[in-house]
PDB file of C-alpha atoms in Angstrom:
ATOM      1  CA  MET A   1     272.391 -16.172 -26.067  1.00 50.00           C
ATOM      2  CA  THR A   2     273.434 -18.864 -23.585  1.00 53.00           C
ATOM      3  CA  ARG A   3     270.750 -21.190 -24.921  1.00 58.00           C
ATOM      4  CA  ASN A   4     271.974 -20.706 -28.494  1.00 59.00           C
ATOM      5  CA  PHE A   5     275.540 -21.373 -27.394  1.00 62.00           C
ATOM      6  CA  ALA A   6     274.424 -24.606 -25.732  1.00 69.00           C
ATOM      7  CA  ASN A   7     273.023 -25.829 -29.059  1.00 78.00           C
ATOM      8  CA  TRP A   8     276.318 -25.409 -30.903  1.00 84.00           C
ATOM      9  CA  PRO A   9     277.651 -28.914 -30.090  1.00 83.00           C
ATOM     10  CA  ILE A  10     274.480 -30.468 -31.500  1.00 85.00           C
ATOM     11  CA  VAL A  11     274.671 -28.314 -34.629  1.00 85.00           C
ATOM     12  CA  LEU A  12     278.355 -29.202 -35.057  1.00 88.00           C
ATOM     13  CA  VAL A  13     277.686 -32.938 -34.769  1.00 89.00           C
ATOM     14  CA  LEU A  14     274.825 -32.723 -37.276  1.00 89.00           C
ATOM     15  CA  LEU A  15     277.031 -30.734 -39.641  1.00 89.00           C
ATOM     16  CA  ILE A  16     279.795 -33.344 -39.449  1.00 92.00           C
ATOM     17  CA  ILE A  17     277.345 -36.174 -40.077  1.00 93.00           C
ATOM     18  CA  SER A  18     275.786 -34.286 -43.009  1.00 92.00           C
ATOM     19  CA  THR A  19     279.103 -33.308 -44.636  1.00 93.00           C
ATOM     20  CA  PRO A  20     279.333 -36.395 -46.927  1.00 91.00           C
ATOM     21  CA  ILE A  21     275.785 -35.791 -48.149  1.00 90.00           C
ATOM     22  CA  ILE A  22     276.484 -32.084 -48.750  1.00 90.00           C
ATOM     23  CA  ILE A  23     279.648 -32.934 -50.707  1.00 90.00           C
ATOM     24  CA  MET A  24     277.753 -35.522 -52.768  1.00 89.00           C
ATOM     25  CA  TYR A  25     275.035 -33.034 -53.746  1.00 88.00           C
ATOM     26  CA  ALA A  26     277.620 -30.338 -54.440  1.00 90.00           C
ATOM     27  CA  PHE A  27     279.453 -32.620 -56.899  1.00 88.00           C
ATOM     28  CA  LEU A  28     276.110 -33.596 -58.444  1.00 88.00           C
ATOM     29  CA  VAL A  29     275.356 -29.974 -59.283  1.00 90.00           C
ATOM     30  CA  ILE A  30     278.931 -29.185 -60.358  1.00 90.00           C
ATOM     31  CA  ASP A  31     279.138 -32.205 -62.677  1.00 88.00           C
ATOM     32  CA  THR A  32     276.061 -31.067 -64.616  1.00 90.00           C
ATOM     33  CA  VAL A  33     277.804 -27.897 -65.822  1.00 90.00           C
ATOM     34  CA  THR A  34     281.460 -28.981 -66.041  1.00 89.00           C
ATOM     35  CA  THR A  35     283.740 -31.428 -67.809  1.00 86.00           C
ATOM     36  CA  SER A  36     286.420 -33.554 -66.169  1.00 81.00           C
ATOM     37  CA  PRO A  37     289.362 -35.561 -67.540  1.00 79.00           C
ATOM     38  CA  PRO A  38     288.871 -39.362 -67.490  1.00 73.00           C
ATOM     39  CA  GLY A  39     289.599 -40.760 -64.045  1.00 71.00           C
ATOM     40  CA  SER A  40     289.546 -37.347 -62.372  1.00 73.00           C
ATOM     41  CA  ALA A  41     286.894 -35.835 -60.119  1.00 73.00           C
ATOM     42  CA  ILE A  42     288.276 -32.301 -60.531  1.00 81.00           C
ATOM     43  CA  PRO A  43     286.488 -30.259 -63.243  1.00 81.00           C
ATOM     44  CA  ASN A  44     288.632 -28.605 -65.916  1.00 83.00           C
ATOM     45  CA  GLY A  45     286.002 -26.705 -67.909  1.00 85.00           C
ATOM     46  CA  PHE A  46     282.520 -25.215 -67.963  1.00 89.00           C
ATOM     47  CA  THR A  47     279.856 -26.551 -70.328  1.00 88.00           C
ATOM     48  CA  LEU A  48     276.101 -26.582 -70.799  1.00 88.00           C
ATOM     49  CA  SER A  49     276.160 -29.530 -73.192  1.00 88.00           C
ATOM     50  CA  HIS A  50     274.896 -31.864 -70.467  1.00 88.00           C
ATOM     51  CA  TRP A  51     271.631 -29.916 -70.526  1.00 91.00           C
ATOM     52  CA  ARG A  52     271.131 -30.260 -74.272  1.00 90.00           C
ATOM     53  CA  PHE A  53     268.343 -32.792 -73.635  1.00 89.00           C
ATOM     54  CA  LEU A  54     266.056 -29.815 -72.903  1.00 91.00           C
ATOM     55  CA  ILE A  55     266.128 -28.722 -76.540  1.00 90.00           C
ATOM     56  CA  ASP A  56     267.553 -31.773 -78.358  1.00 87.00           C
ATOM     57  CA  PRO A  57     265.291 -34.857 -78.234  1.00 85.00           C
ATOM     58  CA  THR A  58     268.059 -37.007 -79.742  1.00 83.00           C
ATOM     59  CA  ALA A  59     270.127 -36.717 -76.558  1.00 79.00           C
ATOM     60  CA  THR A  60     267.872 -38.723 -74.236  1.00 81.00           C
ATOM     61  CA  GLY A  61     264.484 -38.590 -75.907  1.00 83.00           C
ATOM     62  CA  ASP A  62     261.699 -36.048 -75.506  1.00 89.00           C
ATOM     63  CA  VAL A  63     261.781 -34.915 -71.853  1.00 92.00           C
ATOM     64  CA  TRP A  64     258.845 -32.518 -72.048  1.00 93.00           C
ATOM     65  CA  ARG A  65     256.118 -35.094 -72.655  1.00 94.00           C
ATOM     66  CA  PRO A  66     257.036 -37.081 -69.485  1.00 93.00           C
ATOM     67  CA  THR A  67     257.252 -33.753 -67.639  1.00 95.00           C
ATOM     68  CA  LEU A  68     253.710 -32.781 -68.637  1.00 95.00           C
ATOM     69  CA  THR A  69     252.482 -36.282 -67.774  1.00 95.00           C
ATOM     70  CA  THR A  70     254.112 -36.038 -64.345  1.00 95.00           C
ATOM     71  CA  ILE A  71     252.507 -32.638 -63.743  1.00 95.00           C
ATOM     72  CA  LEU A  72     249.091 -34.059 -64.713  1.00 96.00           C
ATOM     73  CA  PHE A  73     249.691 -37.143 -62.549  1.00 96.00           C
ATOM     74  CA  THR A  74     250.713 -35.044 -59.545  1.00 96.00           C
ATOM     75  CA  ALA A  75     247.931 -32.471 -59.942  1.00 96.00           C
ATOM     76  CA  SER A  76     245.262 -35.186 -60.237  1.00 96.00           C
ATOM     77  CA  ILE A  77     246.437 -36.885 -57.049  1.00 96.00           C
ATOM     78  CA  VAL A  78     246.553 -33.584 -55.146  1.00 96.00           C
ATOM     79  CA  VAL A  79     242.972 -32.730 -56.198  1.00 97.00           C
ATOM     80  CA  ILE A  80     241.637 -36.175 -55.242  1.00 97.00           C
ATOM     81  CA  VAL A  81     243.466 -36.318 -51.915  1.00 96.00           C
ATOM     82  CA  LEU A  82     242.440 -32.787 -50.924  1.00 95.00           C
ATOM     83  CA  GLY A  83     238.834 -33.223 -51.999  1.00 95.00           C
ATOM     84  CA  ILE A  84     238.212 -36.501 -50.186  1.00 95.00           C
ATOM     85  CA  SER A  85     240.411 -35.801 -47.151  1.00 94.00           C
ATOM     86  CA  SER A  86     238.843 -32.394 -46.496  1.00 93.00           C
ATOM     87  CA  THR A  87     235.300 -33.807 -46.519  1.00 93.00           C
ATOM     88  CA  ALA A  88     235.988 -37.164 -44.842  1.00 91.00           C
ATOM     89  CA  GLY A  89     238.116 -35.521 -42.152  1.00 91.00           C
ATOM     90  CA  TYR A  90     235.305 -33.083 -41.400  1.00 91.00           C
ATOM     91  CA  ALA A  91     232.737 -35.875 -41.163  1.00 88.00           C
ATOM     92  CA  LEU A  92     234.904 -37.884 -38.778  1.00 87.00           C
ATOM     93  CA  SER A  93     235.633 -34.843 -36.653  1.00 87.00           C
ATOM     94  CA  ARG A  94     232.173 -33.287 -36.444  1.00 84.00           C
ATOM     95  CA  LEU A  95     229.469 -35.853 -37.193  1.00 81.00           C
ATOM     96  CA  ASN A  96     228.247 -38.457 -34.739  1.00 81.00           C
ATOM     97  CA  MET A  97     228.796 -41.390 -37.059  1.00 77.00           C
ATOM     98  CA  PRO A  98     228.187 -45.003 -35.979  1.00 78.00           C
ATOM     99  CA  PHE A  99     231.385 -46.999 -35.439  1.00 78.00           C
ATOM    100  CA  ARG A 100     233.363 -43.788 -35.814  1.00 78.00           C
ATOM    101  CA  ARG A 101     236.252 -44.883 -33.606  1.00 80.00           C
ATOM    102  CA  TYR A 102     236.536 -48.243 -35.363  1.00 82.00           C
ATOM    103  CA  PHE A 103     236.598 -46.507 -38.736  1.00 79.00           C
ATOM    104  CA  LEU A 104     239.385 -44.199 -37.541  1.00 79.00           C
ATOM    105  CA  ALA A 105     241.361 -47.209 -36.372  1.00 81.00           C
ATOM    106  CA  VAL A 106     240.883 -48.919 -39.742  1.00 81.00           C
ATOM    107  CA  VAL A 107     242.015 -45.771 -41.573  1.00 77.00           C
ATOM    108  CA  LEU A 108     245.186 -45.656 -39.493  1.00 78.00           C
ATOM    109  CA  VAL A 109     245.872 -49.377 -39.991  1.00 80.00           C
ATOM    110  CA  MET A 110     245.420 -48.994 -43.758  1.00 76.00           C
ATOM    111  CA  HIS A 111     248.203 -46.415 -43.803  1.00 74.00           C
ATOM    112  CA  ALA A 112     250.493 -48.891 -42.036  1.00 77.00           C
ATOM    113  CA  PHE A 113     250.464 -51.432 -44.879  1.00 76.00           C
ATOM    114  CA  PRO A 114     253.455 -51.104 -47.234  1.00 79.00           C
ATOM    115  CA  LEU A 115     252.766 -50.944 -50.946  1.00 79.00           C
ATOM    116  CA  VAL A 116     254.415 -54.295 -51.743  1.00 80.00           C
ATOM    117  CA  THR A 117     251.861 -56.146 -49.603  1.00 83.00           C
ATOM    118  CA  LEU A 118     248.970 -54.663 -51.581  1.00 85.00           C
ATOM    119  CA  ILE A 119     250.318 -54.667 -55.114  1.00 87.00           C
ATOM    120  CA  ILE A 120     248.965 -58.113 -56.120  1.00 88.00           C
ATOM    121  CA  GLY A 121     245.443 -57.275 -54.940  1.00 89.00           C
ATOM    122  CA  VAL A 122     245.609 -53.865 -56.609  1.00 91.00           C
ATOM    123  CA  PHE A 123     246.797 -55.489 -59.846  1.00 90.00           C
ATOM    124  CA  LEU A 124     243.861 -57.929 -59.854  1.00 93.00           C
ATOM    125  CA  VAL A 125     241.326 -55.165 -59.152  1.00 93.00           C
ATOM    126  CA  LEU A 126     242.670 -52.954 -61.950  1.00 93.00           C
ATOM    127  CA  GLN A 127     242.586 -55.902 -64.347  1.00 92.00           C
ATOM    128  CA  PHE A 128     238.969 -56.590 -63.388  1.00 93.00           C
ATOM    129  CA  VAL A 129     237.757 -52.998 -63.887  1.00 94.00           C
ATOM    130  CA  GLY A 130     239.805 -52.460 -67.056  1.00 92.00           C
ATOM    131  CA  LEU A 131     242.117 -49.788 -65.672  1.00 92.00           C
ATOM    132  CA  TYR A 132     245.359 -51.760 -65.783  1.00 93.00           C
ATOM    133  CA  ASN A 133     248.025 -50.099 -67.936  1.00 92.00           C
ATOM    134  CA  THR A 134     246.248 -46.730 -67.795  1.00 92.00           C
ATOM    135  CA  LEU A 135     247.159 -43.418 -66.199  1.00 93.00           C
ATOM    136  CA  THR A 136     243.722 -43.259 -64.566  1.00 94.00           C
ATOM    137  CA  GLY A 137     244.327 -46.547 -62.774  1.00 94.00           C
ATOM    138  CA  VAL A 138     247.712 -45.457 -61.444  1.00 95.00           C
ATOM    139  CA  VAL A 139     246.296 -42.104 -60.273  1.00 96.00           C
ATOM    140  CA  LEU A 140     243.405 -43.774 -58.425  1.00 95.00           C
ATOM    141  CA  VAL A 141     245.675 -46.297 -56.715  1.00 94.00           C
ATOM    142  CA  LYS A 142     248.228 -43.689 -55.650  1.00 94.00           C
ATOM    143  CA  ALA A 143     245.519 -41.344 -54.379  1.00 95.00           C
ATOM    144  CA  GLY A 144     243.834 -44.207 -52.523  1.00 91.00           C
ATOM    145  CA  LEU A 145     247.085 -45.136 -50.791  1.00 91.00           C
ATOM    146  CA  MET A 146     247.555 -41.539 -49.639  1.00 92.00           C
ATOM    147  CA  LEU A 147     243.978 -41.014 -48.432  1.00 92.00           C
ATOM    148  CA  PRO A 148     244.320 -42.651 -44.977  1.00 89.00           C
ATOM    149  CA  PHE A 149     247.141 -40.270 -44.117  1.00 88.00           C
ATOM    150  CA  GLY A 150     245.288 -37.272 -45.566  1.00 91.00           C
ATOM    151  CA  ILE A 151     242.022 -38.079 -43.759  1.00 91.00           C
ATOM    152  CA  TRP A 152     243.757 -38.538 -40.423  1.00 88.00           C
ATOM    153  CA  ILE A 153     245.714 -35.303 -40.792  1.00 89.00           C
ATOM    154  CA  MET A 154     242.666 -33.248 -41.783  1.00 91.00           C
ATOM    155  CA  LYS A 155     240.632 -34.675 -38.916  1.00 90.00           C
ATOM    156  CA  GLY A 156     243.320 -33.402 -36.565  1.00 88.00           C
ATOM    157  CA  PHE A 157     243.080 -29.904 -38.009  1.00 90.00           C
ATOM    158  CA  TYR A 158     239.269 -29.892 -37.831  1.00 91.00           C
ATOM    159  CA  ASP A 159     239.483 -30.959 -34.178  1.00 89.00           C
ATOM    160  CA  THR A 160     241.292 -27.712 -33.361  1.00 88.00           C
ATOM    161  CA  VAL A 161     238.486 -25.514 -34.776  1.00 88.00           C
ATOM    162  CA  PRO A 162     236.171 -24.319 -31.956  1.00 88.00           C
ATOM    163  CA  TRP A 163     232.617 -25.618 -32.101  1.00 85.00           C
ATOM    164  CA  GLU A 164     231.356 -22.082 -31.416  1.00 87.00           C
ATOM    165  CA  ILE A 165     232.296 -20.964 -34.950  1.00 86.00           C
ATOM    166  CA  GLU A 166     230.209 -23.722 -36.510  1.00 84.00           C
ATOM    167  CA  MET A 167     227.265 -23.322 -34.158  1.00 86.00           C
ATOM    168  CA  ALA A 168     227.122 -19.577 -34.854  1.00 87.00           C
ATOM    169  CA  GLY A 169     226.747 -20.264 -38.562  1.00 86.00           C
ATOM    170  CA  VAL A 170     224.044 -22.896 -38.001  1.00 83.00           C
ATOM    171  CA  GLN A 171     222.088 -20.555 -35.711  1.00 85.00           C
ATOM    172  CA  ASP A 172     222.209 -17.877 -38.414  1.00 85.00           C
ATOM    173  CA  GLY A 173     220.391 -20.247 -40.756  1.00 83.00           C
ATOM    174  CA  ALA A 174     223.312 -21.469 -42.881  1.00 83.00           C
ATOM    175  CA  SER A 175     223.321 -25.067 -44.102  1.00 84.00           C
ATOM    176  CA  ARG A 176     225.926 -27.506 -42.847  1.00 83.00           C
ATOM    177  CA  PHE A 177     227.667 -27.421 -46.224  1.00 86.00           C
ATOM    178  CA  THR A 178     227.756 -23.600 -46.246  1.00 89.00           C
ATOM    179  CA  VAL A 179     229.171 -23.558 -42.729  1.00 88.00           C
ATOM    180  CA  TRP A 180     231.849 -26.034 -43.739  1.00 88.00           C
ATOM    181  CA  ARG A 181     232.769 -24.161 -46.919  1.00 88.00           C
ATOM    182  CA  LYS A 182     232.677 -20.579 -45.653  1.00 88.00           C
ATOM    183  CA  LEU A 183     233.536 -20.862 -41.960  1.00 88.00           C
ATOM    184  CA  ILE A 184     235.426 -24.088 -41.308  1.00 90.00           C
ATOM    185  CA  LEU A 185     237.608 -24.458 -44.404  1.00 91.00           C
ATOM    186  CA  PRO A 186     239.277 -21.038 -43.931  1.00 89.00           C
ATOM    187  CA  GLN A 187     240.257 -22.148 -40.424  1.00 89.00           C
ATOM    188  CA  VAL A 188     242.114 -25.220 -41.707  1.00 90.00           C
ATOM    189  CA  LYS A 189     243.852 -23.615 -44.692  1.00 88.00           C
ATOM    190  CA  PRO A 190     247.326 -24.318 -43.237  1.00 86.00           C
ATOM    191  CA  GLY A 191     246.445 -27.999 -43.081  1.00 88.00           C
ATOM    192  CA  LEU A 192     245.082 -28.039 -46.635  1.00 91.00           C
ATOM    193  CA  PHE A 193     248.175 -26.271 -47.948  1.00 89.00           C
ATOM    194  CA  ALA A 194     250.544 -28.592 -46.095  1.00 87.00           C
ATOM    195  CA  LEU A 195     248.661 -31.701 -47.225  1.00 91.00           C
ATOM    196  CA  ALA A 196     248.689 -30.472 -50.836  1.00 92.00           C
ATOM    197  CA  LEU A 197     252.466 -29.980 -50.684  1.00 89.00           C
ATOM    198  CA  PHE A 198     253.026 -33.357 -49.088  1.00 89.00           C
ATOM    199  CA  ALA A 199     250.820 -35.077 -51.673  1.00 93.00           C
ATOM    200  CA  ALA A 200     252.575 -33.278 -54.539  1.00 93.00           C
ATOM    201  CA  ILE A 201     256.042 -34.222 -53.283  1.00 91.00           C
ATOM    202  CA  ASP A 202     255.013 -37.840 -52.753  1.00 92.00           C
ATOM    203  CA  ALA A 203     253.289 -38.147 -56.142  1.00 94.00           C
ATOM    204  CA  TRP A 204     256.122 -36.452 -58.052  1.00 94.00           C
ATOM    205  CA  GLY A 205     258.614 -39.052 -56.823  1.00 91.00           C
ATOM    206  CA  GLU A 206     256.432 -42.108 -57.442  1.00 92.00           C
ATOM    207  CA  TYR A 207     258.202 -44.836 -59.426  1.00 91.00           C
ATOM    208  CA  MET A 208     256.908 -48.258 -58.398  1.00 90.00           C
ATOM    209  CA  LEU A 209     253.219 -47.844 -59.257  1.00 92.00           C
ATOM    210  CA  PRO A 210     253.684 -46.576 -62.850  1.00 92.00           C
ATOM    211  CA  ARG A 211     256.369 -49.200 -63.373  1.00 91.00           C
ATOM    212  CA  ILE A 212     254.241 -52.134 -62.182  1.00 91.00           C
ATOM    213  CA  LEU A 213     250.689 -51.063 -63.007  1.00 92.00           C
ATOM    214  CA  ALA A 214     251.389 -49.462 -66.399  1.00 90.00           C
ATOM    215  CA  PRO A 215     254.481 -51.223 -67.787  1.00 87.00           C
ATOM    216  CA  SER A 216     253.560 -50.932 -71.463  1.00 83.00           C
ATOM    217  CA  ALA A 217     251.353 -47.851 -71.480  1.00 79.00           C
ATOM    218  CA  ASP A 218     251.830 -45.045 -73.988  1.00 84.00           C
ATOM    219  CA  PHE A 219     252.555 -42.528 -71.209  1.00 86.00           C
ATOM    220  CA  GLU A 220     255.724 -42.055 -69.192  1.00 90.00           C
ATOM    221  CA  VAL A 221     256.348 -40.121 -65.987  1.00 93.00           C
ATOM    222  CA  LEU A 222     259.713 -38.566 -65.208  1.00 92.00           C
ATOM    223  CA  SER A 223     260.755 -41.295 -62.774  1.00 91.00           C
ATOM    224  CA  ILE A 224     260.326 -43.922 -65.522  1.00 91.00           C
ATOM    225  CA  TYR A 225     261.970 -41.613 -68.060  1.00 90.00           C
ATOM    226  CA  LEU A 226     264.997 -41.261 -65.781  1.00 87.00           C
ATOM    227  CA  ASN A 227     265.233 -45.034 -65.540  1.00 83.00           C
ATOM    228  CA  THR A 228     265.150 -45.438 -69.327  1.00 81.00           C
ATOM    229  CA  VAL A 229     267.871 -42.804 -69.679  1.00 82.00           C
ATOM    230  CA  SER A 230     270.112 -44.841 -67.393  1.00 75.00           C
ATOM    231  CA  ASP A 231     272.418 -47.225 -69.272  1.00 67.00           C
ATOM    232  CA  PRO A 232     275.461 -47.787 -67.026  1.00 60.00           C
ATOM    233  CA  ASP A 233     276.603 -50.869 -68.990  1.00 63.00           C
ATOM    234  CA  SER A 234     277.368 -48.775 -72.052  1.00 60.00           C
ATOM    235  CA  THR A 235     281.036 -47.981 -72.594  1.00 59.00           C
ATOM    236  CA  THR A 236     280.160 -44.522 -73.914  1.00 64.00           C
ATOM    237  CA  TYR A 237     277.573 -43.673 -71.273  1.00 71.00           C
ATOM    238  CA  ASN A 238     277.540 -40.021 -70.223  1.00 77.00           C
ATOM    239  CA  PHE A 239     277.004 -39.995 -66.471  1.00 81.00           C
ATOM    240  CA  ASN A 240     276.996 -36.202 -66.371  1.00 84.00           C
ATOM    241  CA  LEU A 241     274.060 -36.169 -68.784  1.00 85.00           C
ATOM    242  CA  PHE A 242     272.252 -38.635 -66.521  1.00 86.00           C
ATOM    243  CA  LYS A 243     272.975 -36.391 -63.508  1.00 88.00           C
ATOM    244  CA  SER A 244     271.560 -33.410 -65.392  1.00 91.00           C
ATOM    245  CA  VAL A 245     268.312 -35.259 -66.132  1.00 91.00           C
ATOM    246  CA  GLY A 246     268.124 -36.319 -62.492  1.00 91.00           C
ATOM    247  CA  LEU A 247     268.673 -32.755 -61.307  1.00 92.00           C
ATOM    248  CA  PHE A 248     265.998 -31.517 -63.729  1.00 94.00           C
ATOM    249  CA  TYR A 249     263.627 -34.092 -62.225  1.00 93.00           C
ATOM    250  CA  THR A 250     264.480 -33.042 -58.660  1.00 92.00           C
ATOM    251  CA  LEU A 251     264.529 -29.243 -59.020  1.00 92.00           C
ATOM    252  CA  PRO A 252     260.741 -28.615 -58.850  1.00 91.00           C
ATOM    253  CA  ILE A 253     260.459 -30.510 -55.561  1.00 89.00           C
ATOM    254  CA  LEU A 254     263.543 -28.844 -54.125  1.00 87.00           C
ATOM    255  CA  ALA A 255     262.060 -25.464 -55.049  1.00 89.00           C
ATOM    256  CA  LEU A 256     258.711 -26.337 -53.478  1.00 85.00           C
ATOM    257  CA  TYR A 257     260.361 -27.461 -50.266  1.00 83.00           C
ATOM    258  CA  ALA A 258     262.677 -24.440 -50.099  1.00 84.00           C
ATOM    259  CA  ILE A 259     259.820 -21.975 -50.617  1.00 83.00           C
ATOM    260  CA  PHE A 260     257.120 -23.647 -48.533  1.00 80.00           C
ATOM    261  CA  ARG A 261     259.026 -25.692 -45.928  1.00 76.00           C
ATOM    262  CA  ASP A 262     257.451 -23.739 -43.051  1.00 74.00           C
ATOM    263  CA  ARG A 263     253.969 -24.450 -44.343  1.00 72.00           C
ATOM    264  CA  LEU A 264     254.873 -28.090 -44.915  1.00 69.00           C
ATOM    265  CA  MET A 265     255.770 -28.452 -41.242  1.00 68.00           C
ATOM    266  CA  ASN A 266     252.214 -27.365 -40.391  1.00 63.00           C
ATOM    267  CA  ILE A 267     251.095 -30.866 -41.296  1.00 62.00           C
ATOM    268  CA  PHE A 268     252.239 -31.952 -37.861  1.00 59.00           C
ATOM    269  CA  GLY A 269     250.451 -29.086 -36.119  1.00 55.00           C
ATOM    270  CA  GLY A 270     246.903 -30.409 -36.284  1.00 53.00           C
ATOM    271  CA  GLY A 271     244.875 -31.378 -33.253  1.00 44.00           C
ATOM    272  CA  THR A 272     245.163 -34.764 -31.654  1.00 39.00           C
ATOM    273  CA  LYS A 273     241.719 -35.119 -30.090  1.00 43.00           C
ATOM    274  CA  GLY A 274     240.051 -38.475 -30.775  1.00 38.00           C
TER     275      GLY A 274
END
């Protein structure tokens, strides 16, 4: 009880600092279902007309095709990141590979490079292999940029699994792959789940890569769709409609975080052995 009381000043300070952000998000949600007189921030009526874009393509264009594309984009990245990170992390944690420590250092350094420093090289590579302006190219680049983080995280989780579990399976005659699939993977499920959530959240919010690497493609993700909906220079622009589209874009990630936030925090619970 005394310990909880001692934390109150910290909680109060954080609440005061967060108040402007809370108010901003509150007005964002309120404005999507209300109307306000010109020049006033106080709502004077309830309406669902700002959400008409869900059933009326003439409001902002077809929102469901970009939504399906974003789901496909996100799911593809999650599958690639999980598949490669789970196997590469195991190899780095368990196998006596040559230059293992140097490879780990390179993986960590790769994650340190910001996207803008790599975009020209990535552009040239995609042009060379014929994947520029394609969804496949954007998926591969985004997944590749997330792999260093995913490999490092999964290696940490594998490091926490006792060697005795693996050796018992090998002594019983199981292959290394069978041991990994049936004995080791169940031990690192929290890490896999957390990495999948992190990858999904990161991929869902990606804007720069589709914008730069597929500027004239026939597909559109929700981040690009939201940008095309924006037209603040128009004298008749409906900002509440824009807020509704933005909230629609954000809701799946907010729901994921609210439901699985405890599991997401597991991503920082892996081992730290080198």
